[in-house]
GROMACS .gro file of C-alpha atoms in nm:
model
   92
    1UNK     CA    1  -1.992  -1.458  -8.556
    2UNK     CA    2  -2.369  -1.473  -8.633
    3UNK     CA    3  -2.592  -1.778  -8.627
    4UNK     CA    4  -2.903  -1.734  -8.855
    5UNK     CA    5  -3.158  -1.943  -8.999
    6UNK     CA    6  -3.137  -1.837  -9.370
    7UNK     CA    7  -3.062  -2.008  -9.740
    8UNK     CA    8  -2.993  -2.346  -9.582
    9UNK     CA    9  -3.209  -2.660  -9.492
   10UNK     CA   10  -3.448  -2.660  -9.197
   11UNK     CA   11  -3.232  -2.904  -9.003
   12UNK     CA   12  -2.922  -2.661  -9.081
   13UNK     CA   13  -2.821  -2.295  -8.960
   14UNK     CA   14  -2.596  -2.019  -9.139
   15UNK     CA   15  -2.264  -1.917  -8.909
   16UNK     CA   16  -2.130  -1.589  -9.054
   17UNK     CA   17  -1.815  -1.461  -8.929
   18UNK     CA   18  -1.634  -1.137  -9.039
   19UNK     CA   19  -1.300  -1.239  -8.991
   20UNK     CA   20  -1.111  -1.551  -9.185
   21UNK     CA   21  -1.053  -1.838  -8.984
   22UNK     CA   22  -1.307  -1.772  -8.704
   23UNK     CA   23  -1.561  -2.029  -8.812
   24UNK     CA   24  -1.288  -2.338  -8.864
   25UNK     CA   25  -1.221  -2.290  -8.513
   26UNK     CA   26  -1.535  -2.364  -8.409
   27UNK     CA   27  -1.667  -2.569  -8.700
   28UNK     CA   28  -1.331  -2.754  -8.806
   29UNK     CA   29  -1.448  -2.990  -9.134
   30UNK     CA   30  -1.705  -2.733  -9.250
   31UNK     CA   31  -1.710  -2.564  -9.562
   32UNK     CA   32  -1.672  -2.207  -9.553
   33UNK     CA   33  -1.714  -1.938  -9.825
   34UNK     CA   34  -1.609  -1.610  -9.876
   35UNK     CA   35  -1.749  -1.284 -10.058
   36UNK     CA   36  -1.679  -0.964 -10.068
   37UNK     CA   37  -2.039  -0.904 -10.160
   38UNK     CA   38  -2.191  -0.968  -9.785
   39UNK     CA   39  -2.195  -0.808  -9.456
   40UNK     CA   40  -2.015  -1.115  -9.329
   41UNK     CA   41  -1.789  -1.186  -9.563
   42UNK     CA   42  -1.708  -1.556  -9.435
   43UNK     CA   43  -2.038  -1.808  -9.403
   44UNK     CA   44  -2.110  -2.172  -9.340
   45UNK     CA   45  -2.385  -2.411  -9.297
   46UNK     CA   46  -2.348  -2.596  -9.006
   47UNK     CA   47  -2.656  -2.879  -8.820
   48UNK     CA   48  -2.821  -2.697  -8.584
   49UNK     CA   49  -2.712  -2.990  -8.330
   50UNK     CA   50  -2.369  -2.925  -8.421
   51UNK     CA   51  -2.392  -2.541  -8.363
   52UNK     CA   52  -2.578  -2.603  -8.055
   53UNK     CA   53  -2.304  -2.879  -7.896
   54UNK     CA   54  -2.032  -2.632  -7.994
   55UNK     CA   55  -2.216  -2.295  -7.787
   56UNK     CA   56  -2.317  -2.572  -7.503
   57UNK     CA   57  -1.872  -2.676  -7.505
   58UNK     CA   58  -1.865  -2.288  -7.497
   59UNK     CA   59  -2.056  -2.184  -7.224
   60UNK     CA   60  -1.938  -2.526  -7.008
   61UNK     CA   61  -1.562  -2.397  -7.068
   62UNK     CA   62  -1.615  -2.038  -6.927
   63UNK     CA   63  -1.379  -1.951  -6.677
   64UNK     CA   64  -1.308  -1.568  -6.657
   65UNK     CA   65  -1.484  -1.309  -6.440
   66UNK     CA   66  -1.458  -1.054  -6.695
   67UNK     CA   67  -1.468  -1.151  -7.084
   68UNK     CA   68  -1.290  -0.839  -7.239
   69UNK     CA   69  -0.966  -0.914  -7.010
   70UNK     CA   70  -1.038  -1.276  -7.143
   71UNK     CA   71  -0.957  -1.196  -7.503
   72UNK     CA   72  -0.569  -1.220  -7.594
   73UNK     CA   73  -0.628  -1.074  -7.975
   74UNK     CA   74  -0.520  -0.727  -7.963
   75UNK     CA   75  -0.715  -0.645  -8.277
   76UNK     CA   76  -1.058  -0.847  -8.151
   77UNK     CA   77  -1.015  -0.701  -7.793
   78UNK     CA   78  -1.057  -0.351  -7.923
   79UNK     CA   79  -1.354  -0.440  -8.125
   80UNK     CA   80  -1.475  -0.578  -7.798
   81UNK     CA   81  -1.426  -0.299  -7.586
   82UNK     CA   82  -1.562  -0.039  -7.880
   83UNK     CA   83  -1.933  -0.257  -7.868
   84UNK     CA   84  -1.920  -0.269  -7.514
   85UNK     CA   85  -1.835   0.151  -7.505
   86UNK     CA   86  -2.118   0.185  -7.728
   87UNK     CA   87  -2.355  -0.069  -7.541
   88UNK     CA   88  -2.253   0.114  -7.197
   89UNK     CA   89  -2.381   0.435  -7.364
   90UNK     CA   90  -2.707   0.268  -7.495
   91UNK     CA   91  -2.817   0.174  -7.068
   92UNK     CA   92  -2.740   0.550  -6.993
   0.00000   0.00000   0.00000
C-alpha cells in the first residue's frame, strides 16, 4: 500500500493499493474505488487519524524477526523478495 496526501481533504489521506481487498483488510468500511488508468488501481480516502491508528496497531503487533518469512501469501512473498533484491543491490 501507499499513503499520500493527494486529491483529498486536509484531514484525510489517500490510501492506494495494487491488489483488490488490501485496503479493506486494514480500513474496513471505507469506500474503495478502482481505476485501470492509475498506477495504483485501488484507492480510498481515509481520515488521517484512522490511518495513524491503523499504522500504530500494526507496529505494536510485530512479532517476527524476518518480515519476508512472515508473509504467507506466495505471490506477495515473491514480490517482496524481488524488492528486497533490488534494494540489496542498491546498497552495494
